[in-house]
XYZ file of C-alpha atoms in Angstrom:
308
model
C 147.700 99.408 -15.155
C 149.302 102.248 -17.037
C 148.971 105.574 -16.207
C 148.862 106.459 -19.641
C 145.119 107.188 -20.965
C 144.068 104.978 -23.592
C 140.831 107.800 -24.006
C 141.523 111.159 -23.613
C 138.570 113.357 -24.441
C 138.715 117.376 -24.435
C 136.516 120.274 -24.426
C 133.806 117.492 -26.391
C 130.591 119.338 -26.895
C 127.520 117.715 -28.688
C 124.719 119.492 -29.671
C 121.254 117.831 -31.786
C 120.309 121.241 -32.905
C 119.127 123.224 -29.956
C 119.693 120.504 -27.805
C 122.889 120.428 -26.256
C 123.893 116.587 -24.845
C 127.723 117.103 -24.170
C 129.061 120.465 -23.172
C 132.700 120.441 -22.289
C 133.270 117.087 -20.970
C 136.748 116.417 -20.080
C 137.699 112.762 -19.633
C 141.031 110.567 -18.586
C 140.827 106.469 -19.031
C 143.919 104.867 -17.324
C 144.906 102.158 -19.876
C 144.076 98.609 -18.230
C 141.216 100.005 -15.930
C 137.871 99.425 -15.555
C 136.293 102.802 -15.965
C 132.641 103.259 -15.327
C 130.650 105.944 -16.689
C 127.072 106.993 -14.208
C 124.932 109.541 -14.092
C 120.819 109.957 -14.324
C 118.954 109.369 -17.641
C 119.551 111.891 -20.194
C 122.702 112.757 -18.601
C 124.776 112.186 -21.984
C 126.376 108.523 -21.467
C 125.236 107.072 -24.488
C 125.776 110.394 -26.609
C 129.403 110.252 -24.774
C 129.798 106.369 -26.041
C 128.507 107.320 -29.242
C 131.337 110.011 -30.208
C 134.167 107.964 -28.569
C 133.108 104.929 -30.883
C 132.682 107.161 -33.623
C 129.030 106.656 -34.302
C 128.950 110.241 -33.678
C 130.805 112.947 -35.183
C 131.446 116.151 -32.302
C 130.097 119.139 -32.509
C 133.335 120.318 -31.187
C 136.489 119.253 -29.041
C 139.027 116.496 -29.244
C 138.583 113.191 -28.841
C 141.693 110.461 -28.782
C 141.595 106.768 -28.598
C 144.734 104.798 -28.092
C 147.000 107.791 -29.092
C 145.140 108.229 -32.265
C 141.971 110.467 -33.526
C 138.599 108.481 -34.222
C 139.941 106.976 -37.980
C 138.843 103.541 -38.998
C 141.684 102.788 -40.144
C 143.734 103.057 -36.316
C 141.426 101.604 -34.714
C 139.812 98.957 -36.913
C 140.247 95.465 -34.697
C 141.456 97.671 -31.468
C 138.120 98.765 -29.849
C 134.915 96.527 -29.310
C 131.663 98.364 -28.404
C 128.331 97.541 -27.341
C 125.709 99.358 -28.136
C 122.754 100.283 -25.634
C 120.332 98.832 -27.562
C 122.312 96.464 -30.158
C 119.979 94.674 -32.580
C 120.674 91.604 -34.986
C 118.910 91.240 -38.181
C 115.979 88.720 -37.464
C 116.114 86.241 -40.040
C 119.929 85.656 -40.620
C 121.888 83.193 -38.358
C 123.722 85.013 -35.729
C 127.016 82.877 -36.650
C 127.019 84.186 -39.970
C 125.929 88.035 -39.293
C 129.099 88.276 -36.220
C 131.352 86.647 -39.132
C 130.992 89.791 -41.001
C 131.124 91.830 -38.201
C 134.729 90.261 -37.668
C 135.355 90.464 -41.557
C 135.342 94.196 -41.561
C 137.976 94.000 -39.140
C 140.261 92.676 -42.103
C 140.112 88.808 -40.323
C 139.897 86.324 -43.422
C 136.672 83.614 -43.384
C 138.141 81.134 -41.740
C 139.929 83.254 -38.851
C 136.336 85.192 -38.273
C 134.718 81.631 -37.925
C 137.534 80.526 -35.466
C 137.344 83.910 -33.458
C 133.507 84.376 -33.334
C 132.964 80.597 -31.741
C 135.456 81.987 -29.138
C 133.738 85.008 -28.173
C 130.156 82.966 -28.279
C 131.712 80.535 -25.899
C 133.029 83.288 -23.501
C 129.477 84.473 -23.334
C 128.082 80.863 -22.676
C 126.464 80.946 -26.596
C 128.500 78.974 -28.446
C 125.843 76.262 -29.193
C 123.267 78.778 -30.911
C 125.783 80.016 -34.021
C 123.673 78.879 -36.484
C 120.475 80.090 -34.062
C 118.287 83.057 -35.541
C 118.267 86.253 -33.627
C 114.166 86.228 -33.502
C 114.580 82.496 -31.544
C 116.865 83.986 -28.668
C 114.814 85.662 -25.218
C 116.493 89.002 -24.769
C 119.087 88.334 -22.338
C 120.582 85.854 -24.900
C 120.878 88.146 -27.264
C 122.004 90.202 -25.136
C 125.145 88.085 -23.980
C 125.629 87.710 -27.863
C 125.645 90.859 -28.516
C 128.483 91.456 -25.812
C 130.280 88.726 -27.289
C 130.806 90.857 -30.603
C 132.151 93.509 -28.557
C 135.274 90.893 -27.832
C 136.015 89.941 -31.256
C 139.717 90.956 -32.438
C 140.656 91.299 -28.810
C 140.151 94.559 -28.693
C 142.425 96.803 -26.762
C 139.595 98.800 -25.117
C 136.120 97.823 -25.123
C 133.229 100.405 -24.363
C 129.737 98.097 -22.586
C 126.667 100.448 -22.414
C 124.543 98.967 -20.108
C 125.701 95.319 -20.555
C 124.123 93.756 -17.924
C 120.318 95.136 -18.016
C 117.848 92.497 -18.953
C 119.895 89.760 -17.567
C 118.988 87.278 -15.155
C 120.925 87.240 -11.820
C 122.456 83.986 -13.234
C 123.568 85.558 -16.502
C 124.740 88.888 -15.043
C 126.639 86.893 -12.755
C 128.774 84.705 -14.951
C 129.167 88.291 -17.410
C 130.696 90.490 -14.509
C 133.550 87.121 -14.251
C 134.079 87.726 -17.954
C 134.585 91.468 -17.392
C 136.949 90.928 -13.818
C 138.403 88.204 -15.679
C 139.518 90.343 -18.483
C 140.729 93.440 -16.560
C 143.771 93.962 -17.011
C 144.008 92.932 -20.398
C 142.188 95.068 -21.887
C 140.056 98.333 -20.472
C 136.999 98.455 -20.361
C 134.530 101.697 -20.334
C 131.228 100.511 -18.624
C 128.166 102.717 -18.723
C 124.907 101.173 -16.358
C 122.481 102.171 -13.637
C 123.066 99.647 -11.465
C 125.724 101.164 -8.889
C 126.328 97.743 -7.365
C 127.630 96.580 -10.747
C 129.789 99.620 -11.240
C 131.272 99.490 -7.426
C 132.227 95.803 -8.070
C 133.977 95.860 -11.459
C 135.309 99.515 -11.457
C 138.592 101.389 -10.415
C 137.641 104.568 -11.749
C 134.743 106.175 -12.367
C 133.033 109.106 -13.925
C 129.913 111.099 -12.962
C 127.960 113.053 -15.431
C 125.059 115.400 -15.363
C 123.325 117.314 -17.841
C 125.961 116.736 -20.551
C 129.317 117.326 -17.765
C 131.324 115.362 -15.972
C 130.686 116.573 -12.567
C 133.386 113.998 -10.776
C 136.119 111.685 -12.034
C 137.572 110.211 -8.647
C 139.031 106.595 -8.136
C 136.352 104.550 -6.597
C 138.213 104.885 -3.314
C 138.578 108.475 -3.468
C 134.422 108.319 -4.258
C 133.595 106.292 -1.386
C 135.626 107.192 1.207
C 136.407 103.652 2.098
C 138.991 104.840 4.776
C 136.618 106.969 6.855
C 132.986 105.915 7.005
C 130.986 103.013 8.033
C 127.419 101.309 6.892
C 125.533 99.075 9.227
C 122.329 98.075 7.840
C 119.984 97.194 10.842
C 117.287 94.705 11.213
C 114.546 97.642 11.689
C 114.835 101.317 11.252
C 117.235 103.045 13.644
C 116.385 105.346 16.585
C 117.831 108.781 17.455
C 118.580 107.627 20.584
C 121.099 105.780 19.190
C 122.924 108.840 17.975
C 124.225 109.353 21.145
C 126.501 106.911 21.673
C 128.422 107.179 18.536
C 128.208 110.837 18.423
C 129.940 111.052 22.089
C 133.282 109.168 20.713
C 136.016 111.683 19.931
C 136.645 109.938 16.515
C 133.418 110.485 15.310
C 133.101 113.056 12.872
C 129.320 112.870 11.998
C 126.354 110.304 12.654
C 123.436 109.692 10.051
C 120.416 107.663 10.496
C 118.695 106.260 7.724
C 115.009 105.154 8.397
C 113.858 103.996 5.405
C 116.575 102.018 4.463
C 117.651 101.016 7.802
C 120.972 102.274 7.671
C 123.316 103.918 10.566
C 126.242 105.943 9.160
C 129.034 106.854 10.856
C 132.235 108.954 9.830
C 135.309 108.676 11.883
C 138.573 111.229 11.871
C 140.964 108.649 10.686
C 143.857 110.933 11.868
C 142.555 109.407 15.376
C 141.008 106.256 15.012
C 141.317 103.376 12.378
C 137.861 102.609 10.545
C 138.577 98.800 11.188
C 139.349 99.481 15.214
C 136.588 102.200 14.915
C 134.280 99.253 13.440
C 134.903 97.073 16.037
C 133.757 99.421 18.529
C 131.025 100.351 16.717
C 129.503 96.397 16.873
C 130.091 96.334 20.425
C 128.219 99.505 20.867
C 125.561 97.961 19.104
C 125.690 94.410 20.926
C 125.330 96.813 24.268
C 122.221 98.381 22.761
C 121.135 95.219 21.445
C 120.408 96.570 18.055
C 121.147 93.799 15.327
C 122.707 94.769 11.943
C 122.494 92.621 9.275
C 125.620 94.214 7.429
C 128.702 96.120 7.225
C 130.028 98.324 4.715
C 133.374 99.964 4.765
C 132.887 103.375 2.908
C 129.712 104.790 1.543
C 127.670 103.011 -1.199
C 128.672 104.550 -4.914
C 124.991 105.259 -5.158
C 125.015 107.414 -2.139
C 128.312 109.306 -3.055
C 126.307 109.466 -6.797
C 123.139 111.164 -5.207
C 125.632 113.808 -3.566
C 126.792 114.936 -6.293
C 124.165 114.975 -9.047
């Protein structure tokens, strides 16, 4: 991974007449990471996406991609995007439409034909080239449409919400094609689901109301080194507090009822988390309380909901 960014964004401030989506956002993409991009809806992801692919111009602020400002020209063939909410046109063979697509890239007929049955077959969709947009369910057009995004290898490709309306099947076999591909290339991925974003991403960047509110590593976000999740067959009791909360490595003790959880923080400086997790089942065991899973570090949707 390089430590140079291949997306450097500064000061970038969007306003839709009184509206103001981006105000100041200030953003670092390591080259070769897999950067993801949360925050609650109407936060400013897609705006953010929007300027950084050049489908929007800023109202103000610098933007940079790959050393070089948002021209065609530099970055023609260097950076695939997926829209949110990418549409084909109904009637015209998908084959022929992502053979233009690759065209304007400056590719020559027969290399777009040869690259876009690649990218169909990374997706799975290499059998429905000559299919019509209007004959696919969503989630195939869908994977199609993040197929596009991979034409030209792009150096950096930016995924807004590439796996919603997928089946667990299809989501599945499109987060291998992502962790397959890191390292490669980077990848900016903007989604909802936290348990997407935890599994694929290095980094990651929190926004709220048009600001990026944290950019941590995901480590640095979820404290892997200090905290531990037990999910427990039922709801936990307080009395259970007690027993973790009189160990001298324990920092803190949370019980979650409604989702069943039992959080505990331990002062690393005096206690491993994995020796401090063993403890903690046999603790357990001794109260005969069953957990049904572990977790080392909080969940990115819990460190999320902290800070937005």
């Amino acid at each position: 991974m390089s430590s140079q960014p291949v997306i450097l964004v500064e000061q970038l401030h969007k306003s839709f007449g009184g509206v103001h989506a981006l105000r100041g956002v200030d953003l670092s993409v390591p080259g070769g990471s897999t950067f993801g991009l949360v925050g609650p809806n109407g936060a400013g992801k897609t705006t953010l996406f929007s300027v950084i692919s050049g489908f929007l111009q800023p109202t103000r602020g610098k933007v940079a991609v790959l050393g070089g400002s948002l021209s065609g020209a530099v970055l023609r063939g260097r950076l695939g995007v997926l829209p949110q909410d990418a549409r084909w046109r109904k009637s015209v063979a998908l084959g022929r439409q992502m053979i233009i697509c690759a065209r304007l890239q400056g590719m020559s007929h027969s290399e777009a034909q040869k690259d876009v049955m690649r990218v169909l077959a990374l997706t799975g969709m290499e059998a429905y080239f000559n299919r019509a947009p209007d004959k696919l369910s969503h989630g195939m057009a869908k994977r199609v449409a993040i197929a596009q995004a991979f034409l030209g290898e792009p150096e950096v490709i930016l995924l807004d919400e590439p796996l919603a309306g997928l089946d667990p099947a299809q989501a599945r076999s499109i987060r291998l094609l992502i962790q397959k591909e890191t390292g490669k290339r980077t990848f900016i991925i903007s989604s909802h689901v936290m348990a997407d974003i935890e599994a694929l991403c290095s980094h990651v960047a929190i926004i709220k109301e048009g600001e990026i509110v944290a950019q941590p590593s995901m480590d640095e976000l979820t404290r892997r080194e200090g905290v531990a999740v037990f999910v427990l067959d039922k709801p936990p009791e307080e009395a259970l507090k007690k027993s973790f909360e009189a160990l001298d490595y324990v920092s803190k003790v949370e019980l979650r009822k409604v989702e069943r959880k039992l959080q505990i923080t331990v002062r690393t400086d005096q206690m491993h988390i994995d020796e401090a997790i063993a403890a903690f089942i046999h603790i357990l065991i001794e109260q005969k309380t069953t957990f049904v899973s572990i977790n080392k570090g909080t969940s990115l949707e819990d460190a999320v909901l902290q800070v937005t």
